Tab-separated table of C-alpha atoms in Angstrom:
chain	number	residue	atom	x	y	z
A	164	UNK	CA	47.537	86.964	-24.231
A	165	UNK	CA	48.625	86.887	-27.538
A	166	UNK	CA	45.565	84.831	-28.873
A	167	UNK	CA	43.334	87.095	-27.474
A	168	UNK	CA	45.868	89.894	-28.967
A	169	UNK	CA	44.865	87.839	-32.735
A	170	UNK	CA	41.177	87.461	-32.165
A	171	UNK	CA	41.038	91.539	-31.486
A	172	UNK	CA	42.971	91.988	-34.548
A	173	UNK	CA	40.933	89.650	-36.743
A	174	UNK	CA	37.766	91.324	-35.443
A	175	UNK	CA	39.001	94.993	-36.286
A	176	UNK	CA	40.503	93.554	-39.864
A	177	UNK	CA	36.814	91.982	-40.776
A	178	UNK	CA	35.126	93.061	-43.786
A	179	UNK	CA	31.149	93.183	-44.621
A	180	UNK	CA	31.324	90.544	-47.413
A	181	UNK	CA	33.608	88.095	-45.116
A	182	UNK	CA	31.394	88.349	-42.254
A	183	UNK	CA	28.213	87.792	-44.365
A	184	UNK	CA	30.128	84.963	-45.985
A	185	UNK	CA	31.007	83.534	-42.516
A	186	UNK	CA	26.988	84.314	-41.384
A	187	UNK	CA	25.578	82.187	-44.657
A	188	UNK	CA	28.736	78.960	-44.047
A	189	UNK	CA	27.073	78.764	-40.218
A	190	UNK	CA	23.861	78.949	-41.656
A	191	UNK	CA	24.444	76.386	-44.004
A	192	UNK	CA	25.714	74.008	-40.677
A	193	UNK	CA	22.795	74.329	-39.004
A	194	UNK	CA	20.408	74.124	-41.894
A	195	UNK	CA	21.825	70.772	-42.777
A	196	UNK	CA	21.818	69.462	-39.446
A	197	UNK	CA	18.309	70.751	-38.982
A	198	UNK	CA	17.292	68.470	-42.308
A	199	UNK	CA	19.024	65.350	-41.037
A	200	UNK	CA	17.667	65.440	-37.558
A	201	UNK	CA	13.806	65.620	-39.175
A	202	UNK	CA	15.076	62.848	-41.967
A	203	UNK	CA	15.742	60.595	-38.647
A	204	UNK	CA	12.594	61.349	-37.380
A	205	UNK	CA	10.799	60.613	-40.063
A	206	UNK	CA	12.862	57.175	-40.677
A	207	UNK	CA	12.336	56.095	-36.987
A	208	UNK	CA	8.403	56.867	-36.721
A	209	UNK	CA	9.007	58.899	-33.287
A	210	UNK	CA	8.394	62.144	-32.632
A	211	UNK	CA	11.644	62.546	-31.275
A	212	UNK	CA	14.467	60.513	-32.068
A	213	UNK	CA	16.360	60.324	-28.932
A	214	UNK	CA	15.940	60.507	-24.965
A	215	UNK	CA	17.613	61.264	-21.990
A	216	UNK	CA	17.049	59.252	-18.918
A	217	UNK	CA	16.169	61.420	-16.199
A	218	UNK	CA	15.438	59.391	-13.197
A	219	UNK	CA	16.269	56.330	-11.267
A	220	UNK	CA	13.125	54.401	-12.128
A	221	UNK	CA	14.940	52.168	-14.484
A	222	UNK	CA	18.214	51.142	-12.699
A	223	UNK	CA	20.813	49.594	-13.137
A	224	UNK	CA	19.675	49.042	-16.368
A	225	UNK	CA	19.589	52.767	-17.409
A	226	UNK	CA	21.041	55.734	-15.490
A	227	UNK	CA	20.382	59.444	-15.460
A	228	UNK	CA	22.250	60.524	-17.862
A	229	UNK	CA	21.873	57.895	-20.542
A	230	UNK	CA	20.175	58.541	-24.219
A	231	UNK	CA	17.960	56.133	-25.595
A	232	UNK	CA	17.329	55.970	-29.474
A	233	UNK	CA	13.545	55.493	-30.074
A	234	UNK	CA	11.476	53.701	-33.067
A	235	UNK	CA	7.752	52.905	-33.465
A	236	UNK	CA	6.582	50.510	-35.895
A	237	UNK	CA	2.618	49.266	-36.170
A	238	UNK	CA	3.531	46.460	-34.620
A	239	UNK	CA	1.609	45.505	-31.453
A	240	UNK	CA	2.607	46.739	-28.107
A	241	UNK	CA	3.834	43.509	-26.131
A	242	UNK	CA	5.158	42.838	-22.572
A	243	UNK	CA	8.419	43.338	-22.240
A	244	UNK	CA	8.820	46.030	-24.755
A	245	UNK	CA	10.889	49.269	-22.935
A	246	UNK	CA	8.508	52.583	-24.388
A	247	UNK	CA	8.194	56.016	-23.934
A	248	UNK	CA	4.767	57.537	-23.206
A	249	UNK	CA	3.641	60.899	-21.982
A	250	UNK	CA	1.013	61.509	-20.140
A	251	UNK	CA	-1.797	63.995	-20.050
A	252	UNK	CA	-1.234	67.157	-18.808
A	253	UNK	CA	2.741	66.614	-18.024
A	254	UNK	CA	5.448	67.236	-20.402
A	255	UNK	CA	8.075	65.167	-19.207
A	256	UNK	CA	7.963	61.800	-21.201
A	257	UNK	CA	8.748	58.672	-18.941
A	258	UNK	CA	10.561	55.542	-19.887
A	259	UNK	CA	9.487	52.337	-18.208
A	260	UNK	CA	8.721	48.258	-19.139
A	261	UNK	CA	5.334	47.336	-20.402
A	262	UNK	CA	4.113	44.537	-17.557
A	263	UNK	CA	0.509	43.873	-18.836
A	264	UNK	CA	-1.123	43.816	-21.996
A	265	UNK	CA	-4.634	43.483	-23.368
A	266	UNK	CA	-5.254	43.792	-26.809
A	267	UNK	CA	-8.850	44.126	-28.175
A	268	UNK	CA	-10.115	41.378	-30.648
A	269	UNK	CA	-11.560	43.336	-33.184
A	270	UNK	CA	-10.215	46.959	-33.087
A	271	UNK	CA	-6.760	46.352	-32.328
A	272	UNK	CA	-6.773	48.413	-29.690
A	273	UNK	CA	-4.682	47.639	-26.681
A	274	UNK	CA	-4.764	48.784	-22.741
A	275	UNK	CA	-1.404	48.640	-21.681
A	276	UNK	CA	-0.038	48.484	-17.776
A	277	UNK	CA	4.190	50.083	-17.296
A	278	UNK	CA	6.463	50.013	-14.384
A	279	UNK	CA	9.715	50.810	-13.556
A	280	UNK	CA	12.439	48.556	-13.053
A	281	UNK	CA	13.669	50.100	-9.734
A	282	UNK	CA	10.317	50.788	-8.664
A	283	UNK	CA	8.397	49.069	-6.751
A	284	UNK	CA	4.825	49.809	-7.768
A	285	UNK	CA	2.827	49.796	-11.525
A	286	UNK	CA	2.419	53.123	-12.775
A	287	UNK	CA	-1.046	53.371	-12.342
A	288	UNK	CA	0.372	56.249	-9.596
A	289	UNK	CA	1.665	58.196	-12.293
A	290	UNK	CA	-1.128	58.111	-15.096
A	291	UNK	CA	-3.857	60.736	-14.758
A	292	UNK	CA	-6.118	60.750	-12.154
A	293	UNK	CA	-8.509	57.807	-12.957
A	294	UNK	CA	-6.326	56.561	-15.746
A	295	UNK	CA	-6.224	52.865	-15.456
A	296	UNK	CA	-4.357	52.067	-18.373
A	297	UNK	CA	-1.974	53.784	-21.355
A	298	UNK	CA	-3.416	53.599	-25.088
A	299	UNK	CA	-1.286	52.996	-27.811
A	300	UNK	CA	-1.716	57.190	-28.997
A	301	UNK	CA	0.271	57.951	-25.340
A	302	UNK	CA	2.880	56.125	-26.565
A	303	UNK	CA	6.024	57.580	-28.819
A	304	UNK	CA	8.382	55.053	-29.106
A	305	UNK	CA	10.210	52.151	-28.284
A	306	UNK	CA	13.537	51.617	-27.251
A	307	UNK	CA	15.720	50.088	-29.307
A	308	UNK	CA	19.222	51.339	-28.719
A	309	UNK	CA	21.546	52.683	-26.041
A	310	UNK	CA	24.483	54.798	-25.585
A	311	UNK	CA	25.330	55.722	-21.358
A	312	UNK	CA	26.472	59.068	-20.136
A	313	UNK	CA	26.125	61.083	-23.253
A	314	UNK	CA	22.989	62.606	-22.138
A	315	UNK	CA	25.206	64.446	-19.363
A	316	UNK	CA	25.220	67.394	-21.980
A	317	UNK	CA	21.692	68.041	-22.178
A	318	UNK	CA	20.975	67.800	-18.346
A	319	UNK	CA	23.622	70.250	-17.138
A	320	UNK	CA	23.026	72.409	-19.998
A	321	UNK	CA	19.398	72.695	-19.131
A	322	UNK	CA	19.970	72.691	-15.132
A	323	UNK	CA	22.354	75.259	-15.464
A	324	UNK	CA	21.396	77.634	-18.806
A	325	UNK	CA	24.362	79.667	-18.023
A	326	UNK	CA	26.333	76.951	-19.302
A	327	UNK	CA	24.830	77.016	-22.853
A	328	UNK	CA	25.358	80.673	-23.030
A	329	UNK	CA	28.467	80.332	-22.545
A	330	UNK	CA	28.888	77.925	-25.123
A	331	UNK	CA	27.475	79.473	-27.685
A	332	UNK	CA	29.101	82.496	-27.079
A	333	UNK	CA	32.233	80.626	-27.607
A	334	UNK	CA	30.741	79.232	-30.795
A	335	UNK	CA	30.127	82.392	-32.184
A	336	UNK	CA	33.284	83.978	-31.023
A	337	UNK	CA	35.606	80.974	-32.983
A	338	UNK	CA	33.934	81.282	-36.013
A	339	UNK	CA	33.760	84.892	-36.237
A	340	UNK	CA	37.417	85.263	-35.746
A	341	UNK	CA	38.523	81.867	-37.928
A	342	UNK	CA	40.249	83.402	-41.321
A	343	UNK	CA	38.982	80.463	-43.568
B	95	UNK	CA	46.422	75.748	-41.668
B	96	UNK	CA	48.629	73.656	-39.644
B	97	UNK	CA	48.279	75.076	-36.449
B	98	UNK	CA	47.388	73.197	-32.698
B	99	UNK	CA	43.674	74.005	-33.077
B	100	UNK	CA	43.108	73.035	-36.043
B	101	UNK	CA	45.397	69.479	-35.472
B	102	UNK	CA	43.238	68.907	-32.259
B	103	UNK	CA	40.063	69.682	-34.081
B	104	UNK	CA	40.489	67.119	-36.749
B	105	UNK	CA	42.156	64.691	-34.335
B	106	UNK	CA	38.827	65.294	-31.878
B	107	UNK	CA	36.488	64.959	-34.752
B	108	UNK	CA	38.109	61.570	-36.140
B	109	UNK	CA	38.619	59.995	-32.505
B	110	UNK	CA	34.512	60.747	-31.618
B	111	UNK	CA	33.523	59.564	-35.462
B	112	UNK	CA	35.137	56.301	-34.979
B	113	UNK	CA	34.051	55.913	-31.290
B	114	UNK	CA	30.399	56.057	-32.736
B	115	UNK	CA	30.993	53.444	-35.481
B	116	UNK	CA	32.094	51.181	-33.008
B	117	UNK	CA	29.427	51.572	-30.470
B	118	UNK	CA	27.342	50.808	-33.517
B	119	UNK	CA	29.283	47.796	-34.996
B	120	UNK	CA	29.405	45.847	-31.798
B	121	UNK	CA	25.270	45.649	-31.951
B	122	UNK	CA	25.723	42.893	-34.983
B	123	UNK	CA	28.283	40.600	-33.025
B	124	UNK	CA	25.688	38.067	-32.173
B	125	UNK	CA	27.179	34.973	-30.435
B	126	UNK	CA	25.434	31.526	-29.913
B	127	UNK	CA	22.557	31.621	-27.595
B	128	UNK	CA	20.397	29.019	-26.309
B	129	UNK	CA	19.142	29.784	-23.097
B	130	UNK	CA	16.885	27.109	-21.169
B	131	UNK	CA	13.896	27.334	-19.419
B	132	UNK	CA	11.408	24.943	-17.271
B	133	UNK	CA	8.133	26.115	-14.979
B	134	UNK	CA	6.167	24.507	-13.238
B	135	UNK	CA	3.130	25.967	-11.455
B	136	UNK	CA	3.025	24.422	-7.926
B	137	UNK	CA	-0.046	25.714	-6.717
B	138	UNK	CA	-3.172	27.424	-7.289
B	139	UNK	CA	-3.137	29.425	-4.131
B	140	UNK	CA	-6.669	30.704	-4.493
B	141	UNK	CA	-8.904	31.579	-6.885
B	142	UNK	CA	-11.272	34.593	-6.417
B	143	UNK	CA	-13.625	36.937	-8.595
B	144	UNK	CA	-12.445	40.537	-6.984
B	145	UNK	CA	-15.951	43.270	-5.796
B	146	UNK	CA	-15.162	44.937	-8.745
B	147	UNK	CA	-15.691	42.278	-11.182
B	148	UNK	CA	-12.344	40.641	-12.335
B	149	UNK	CA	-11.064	37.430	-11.433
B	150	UNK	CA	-7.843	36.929	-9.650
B	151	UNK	CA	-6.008	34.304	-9.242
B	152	UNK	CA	-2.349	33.603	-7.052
B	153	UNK	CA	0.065	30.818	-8.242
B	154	UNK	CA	3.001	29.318	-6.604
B	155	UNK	CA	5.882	29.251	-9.447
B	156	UNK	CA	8.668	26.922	-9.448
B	157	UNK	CA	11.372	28.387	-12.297
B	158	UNK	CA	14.109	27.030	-14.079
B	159	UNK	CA	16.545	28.605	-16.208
B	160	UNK	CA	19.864	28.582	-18.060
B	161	UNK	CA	20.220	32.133	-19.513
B	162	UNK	CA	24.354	31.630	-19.119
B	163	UNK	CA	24.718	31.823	-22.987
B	164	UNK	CA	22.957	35.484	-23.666
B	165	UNK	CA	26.196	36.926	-21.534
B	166	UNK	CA	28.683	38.729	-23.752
B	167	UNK	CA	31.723	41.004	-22.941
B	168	UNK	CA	29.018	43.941	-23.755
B	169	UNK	CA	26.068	43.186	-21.776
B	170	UNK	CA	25.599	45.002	-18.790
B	171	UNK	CA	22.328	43.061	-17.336
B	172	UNK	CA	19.363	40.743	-18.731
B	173	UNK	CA	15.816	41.256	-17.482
B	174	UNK	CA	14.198	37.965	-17.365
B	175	UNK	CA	10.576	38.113	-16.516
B	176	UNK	CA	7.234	34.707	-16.589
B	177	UNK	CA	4.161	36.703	-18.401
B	178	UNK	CA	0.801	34.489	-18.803
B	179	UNK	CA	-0.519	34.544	-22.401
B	180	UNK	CA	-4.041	33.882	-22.588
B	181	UNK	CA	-7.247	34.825	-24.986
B	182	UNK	CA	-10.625	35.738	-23.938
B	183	UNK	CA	-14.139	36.550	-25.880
B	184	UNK	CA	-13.132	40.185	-25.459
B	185	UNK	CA	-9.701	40.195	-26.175
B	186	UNK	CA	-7.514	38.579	-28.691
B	187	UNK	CA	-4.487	38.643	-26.332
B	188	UNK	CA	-3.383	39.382	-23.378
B	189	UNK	CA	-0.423	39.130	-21.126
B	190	UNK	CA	0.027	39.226	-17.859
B	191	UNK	CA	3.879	40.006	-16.009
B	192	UNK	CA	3.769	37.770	-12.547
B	193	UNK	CA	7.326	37.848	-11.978
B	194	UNK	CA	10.874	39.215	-13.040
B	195	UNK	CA	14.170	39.526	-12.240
B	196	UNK	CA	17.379	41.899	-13.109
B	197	UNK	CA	20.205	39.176	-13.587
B	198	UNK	CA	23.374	41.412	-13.440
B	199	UNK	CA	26.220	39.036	-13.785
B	200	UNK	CA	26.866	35.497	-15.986
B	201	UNK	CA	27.486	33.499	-13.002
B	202	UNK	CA	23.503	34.735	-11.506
B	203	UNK	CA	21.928	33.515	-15.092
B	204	UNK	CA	21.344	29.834	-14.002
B	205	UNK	CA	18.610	29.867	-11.634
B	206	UNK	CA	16.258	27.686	-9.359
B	207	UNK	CA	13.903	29.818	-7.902
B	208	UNK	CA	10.495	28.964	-6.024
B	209	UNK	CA	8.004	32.069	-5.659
B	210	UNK	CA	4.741	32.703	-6.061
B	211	UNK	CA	3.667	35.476	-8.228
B	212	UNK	CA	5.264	38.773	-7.641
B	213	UNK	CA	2.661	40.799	-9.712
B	214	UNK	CA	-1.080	40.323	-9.287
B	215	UNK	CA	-2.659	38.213	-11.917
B	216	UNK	CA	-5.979	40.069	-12.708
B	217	UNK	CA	-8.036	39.537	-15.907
B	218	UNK	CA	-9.869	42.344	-17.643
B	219	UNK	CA	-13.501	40.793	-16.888
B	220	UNK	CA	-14.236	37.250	-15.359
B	221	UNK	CA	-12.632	34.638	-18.156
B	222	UNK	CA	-10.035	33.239	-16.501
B	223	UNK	CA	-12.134	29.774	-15.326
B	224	UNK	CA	-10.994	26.884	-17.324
B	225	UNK	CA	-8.943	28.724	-19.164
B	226	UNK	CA	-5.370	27.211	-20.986
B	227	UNK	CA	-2.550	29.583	-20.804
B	228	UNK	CA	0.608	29.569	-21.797
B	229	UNK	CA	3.859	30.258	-20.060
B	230	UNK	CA	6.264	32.708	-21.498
B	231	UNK	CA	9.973	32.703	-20.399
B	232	UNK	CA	11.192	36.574	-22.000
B	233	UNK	CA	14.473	37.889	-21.417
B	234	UNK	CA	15.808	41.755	-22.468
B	235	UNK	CA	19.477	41.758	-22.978
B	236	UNK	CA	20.412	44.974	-22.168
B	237	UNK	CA	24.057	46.123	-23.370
B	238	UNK	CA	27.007	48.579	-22.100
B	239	UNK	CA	26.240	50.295	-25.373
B	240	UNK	CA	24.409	49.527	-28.691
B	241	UNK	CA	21.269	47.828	-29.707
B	242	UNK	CA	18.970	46.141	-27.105
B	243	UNK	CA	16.986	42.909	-28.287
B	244	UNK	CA	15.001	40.305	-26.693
B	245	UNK	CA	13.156	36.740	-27.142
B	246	UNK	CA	11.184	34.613	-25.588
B	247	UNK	CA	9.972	30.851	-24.939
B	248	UNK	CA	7.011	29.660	-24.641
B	249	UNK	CA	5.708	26.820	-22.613
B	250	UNK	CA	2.312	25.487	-23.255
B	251	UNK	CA	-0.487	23.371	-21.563
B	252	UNK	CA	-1.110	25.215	-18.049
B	253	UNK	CA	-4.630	25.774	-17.209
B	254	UNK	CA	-7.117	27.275	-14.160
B	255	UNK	CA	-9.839	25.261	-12.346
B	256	UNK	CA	-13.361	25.221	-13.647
B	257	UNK	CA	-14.375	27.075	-10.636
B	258	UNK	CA	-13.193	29.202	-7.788
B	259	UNK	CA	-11.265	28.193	-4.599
């Protein structure tokens, strides 16, 4: 009781030029975080910098859950190699193994075949209809590094958007009654 | 300035920055490695050009490997897997997966295993008579947290019949 008895104080005691003050510090936050996550982009060649593992198709190695940091370089697409590709017309991007490569002699160009660890077909099921193989422009990014159940965040927050409401409602209400 | 929230704050803040560091640190602790591996193709099973114009051929594999010394205290599974490396007129490289494996603990790592291939071994066009492959042994160490990497070896000198069987 008595600390929400202080934040209704602190809220009545506000003044114009503190809250504006308070307005331009948050701003400032998530400017600078906004510049940093687009430097790391930029630095890592992917479109987006991290992933969350959504489904099973890549157990035990990675779980639902899990966040994958992603790079693309030029170099060549080989087997082996754990990417991230999208494909036409769905907006979900899907991590799997590259299992079969062919690289063109001349062009450089390269027809590339992915599967799932835990499943246990090739995706040919999953590329568009008539798709045979992925190109090197479906592809954002490789794999590189790992970190396991942080990724928890983003799927309840976006399976249950009540949650992030919440949150940021919290958010705002701590730094609008903060005296610093 | 020195109240609980703002203690726990700091405290929080500190405890998840140096939590990060050392998930990234323990990516650069590299021990010796020097995994083995020997295969041996047993049989050409058959040898066919499929109605829709590529050639396909089934092999009977007979694998060998030592992949003790990749195990550290932070991997959680290696992915070993046999891809054939081969060049044709059309393209300057390709490589085909026939068979892999999840190898979840140390003591699974040293292996004697007689299959034939898992994945279908289908060329892009009909090149595949005569032709020299190689063998490639790759493994992807994948860790309880931090930076994945993987190698290979490759094993030369296998080749397919002149014609089909």
């Amino acid at each position: 009781m008595g600390l929400v008895g202080e934040t209704v104080d602190s809220i009545k005691s506000i003044q114009i030029r503190q809250l504006l003050t308070q307005a331009i510090r948050l701003g400032m936050i998530v400017t600078s975080a906004l510049i940093i996550w687009k430097a790391l982009i930029c630095v890592t060649g992917s479109d987006s910098l991290v992933v969350v593992v959504l489904s099973e198709s890549m157990e035990p190695g990675f779980q639902r859950g899990d966040i994958l940091f992603l790079h693309m370089s030029k170099d060549p697409i080989r087997a082996g190699e754990i990417v991230v590709f999208n494909i036409d017309g769905r907006d979900i991007p899907i991590v799997h193994r590259v299992i079969m490569v062919h690289e063109r002699e001349n062009t450089g160009e390269v027809d590339v075949l992915t599967k799932g660890d835990n499943n246990p077909e090739d995706d040919r099921l999953l590329y568009a209809k008539g798709q045979l193989w992925l190109n090197r422009h479906h592809i954002m990014g490789r794999a590189v590094g790992f970190l396991p159940y942080v990724g928890w965040v983003t799927i309840i927050m976006t399976e249950k958007p009540i949650i992030k409401y919440i949150l940021i409602g919290t958010l705002g209400l701590l730094v609008i009654s903060s005296k610093d | 300035m020195h109240s609980f929230g703002y203690r726990a704050n700091s405290l929080l803040t500190f405890a998840v920055t140096i939590l990060a560091f050392m998930c990234a640190i323990v990516s650069f602790s590299f021990s010796n490695q020097t995994p083995s591996a020997q295969i041996q193709i047993l049989n050409i099973n058959w040898f066919q050009k499929q109605p829709h114009g590529n050639d396909e051929v089934s092999l009977t594999l007979n694998i060998t490997a030592d992949l003790q010394s990749l195990f550290t205290w932070n991997t959680k599974q290696v992915f070993a897997f046999v891809a054939a490396e081969y060049k044709t007129s059309k393209n300057s490289l390709n490589q085909v997966s026939l068979w892999d494996a999840i190898i979840p603990e140390k003591e699974h790592a040293k292996f004697w295993i007689q299959i034939s291939n898992k994945y279908r071994f289908i060329d892009q066009g009909y090149n595949l008579r005569r032709k020299d492959f190689n063998l490639t042994l790759h493994w992807h160490v994948m860790p309880k947290t931090g930076k994945m990497f993987a190698d290979k070896i490759v094993m030369s000198g296998y080749s397919l019949p002149d014609a089909y069987r």
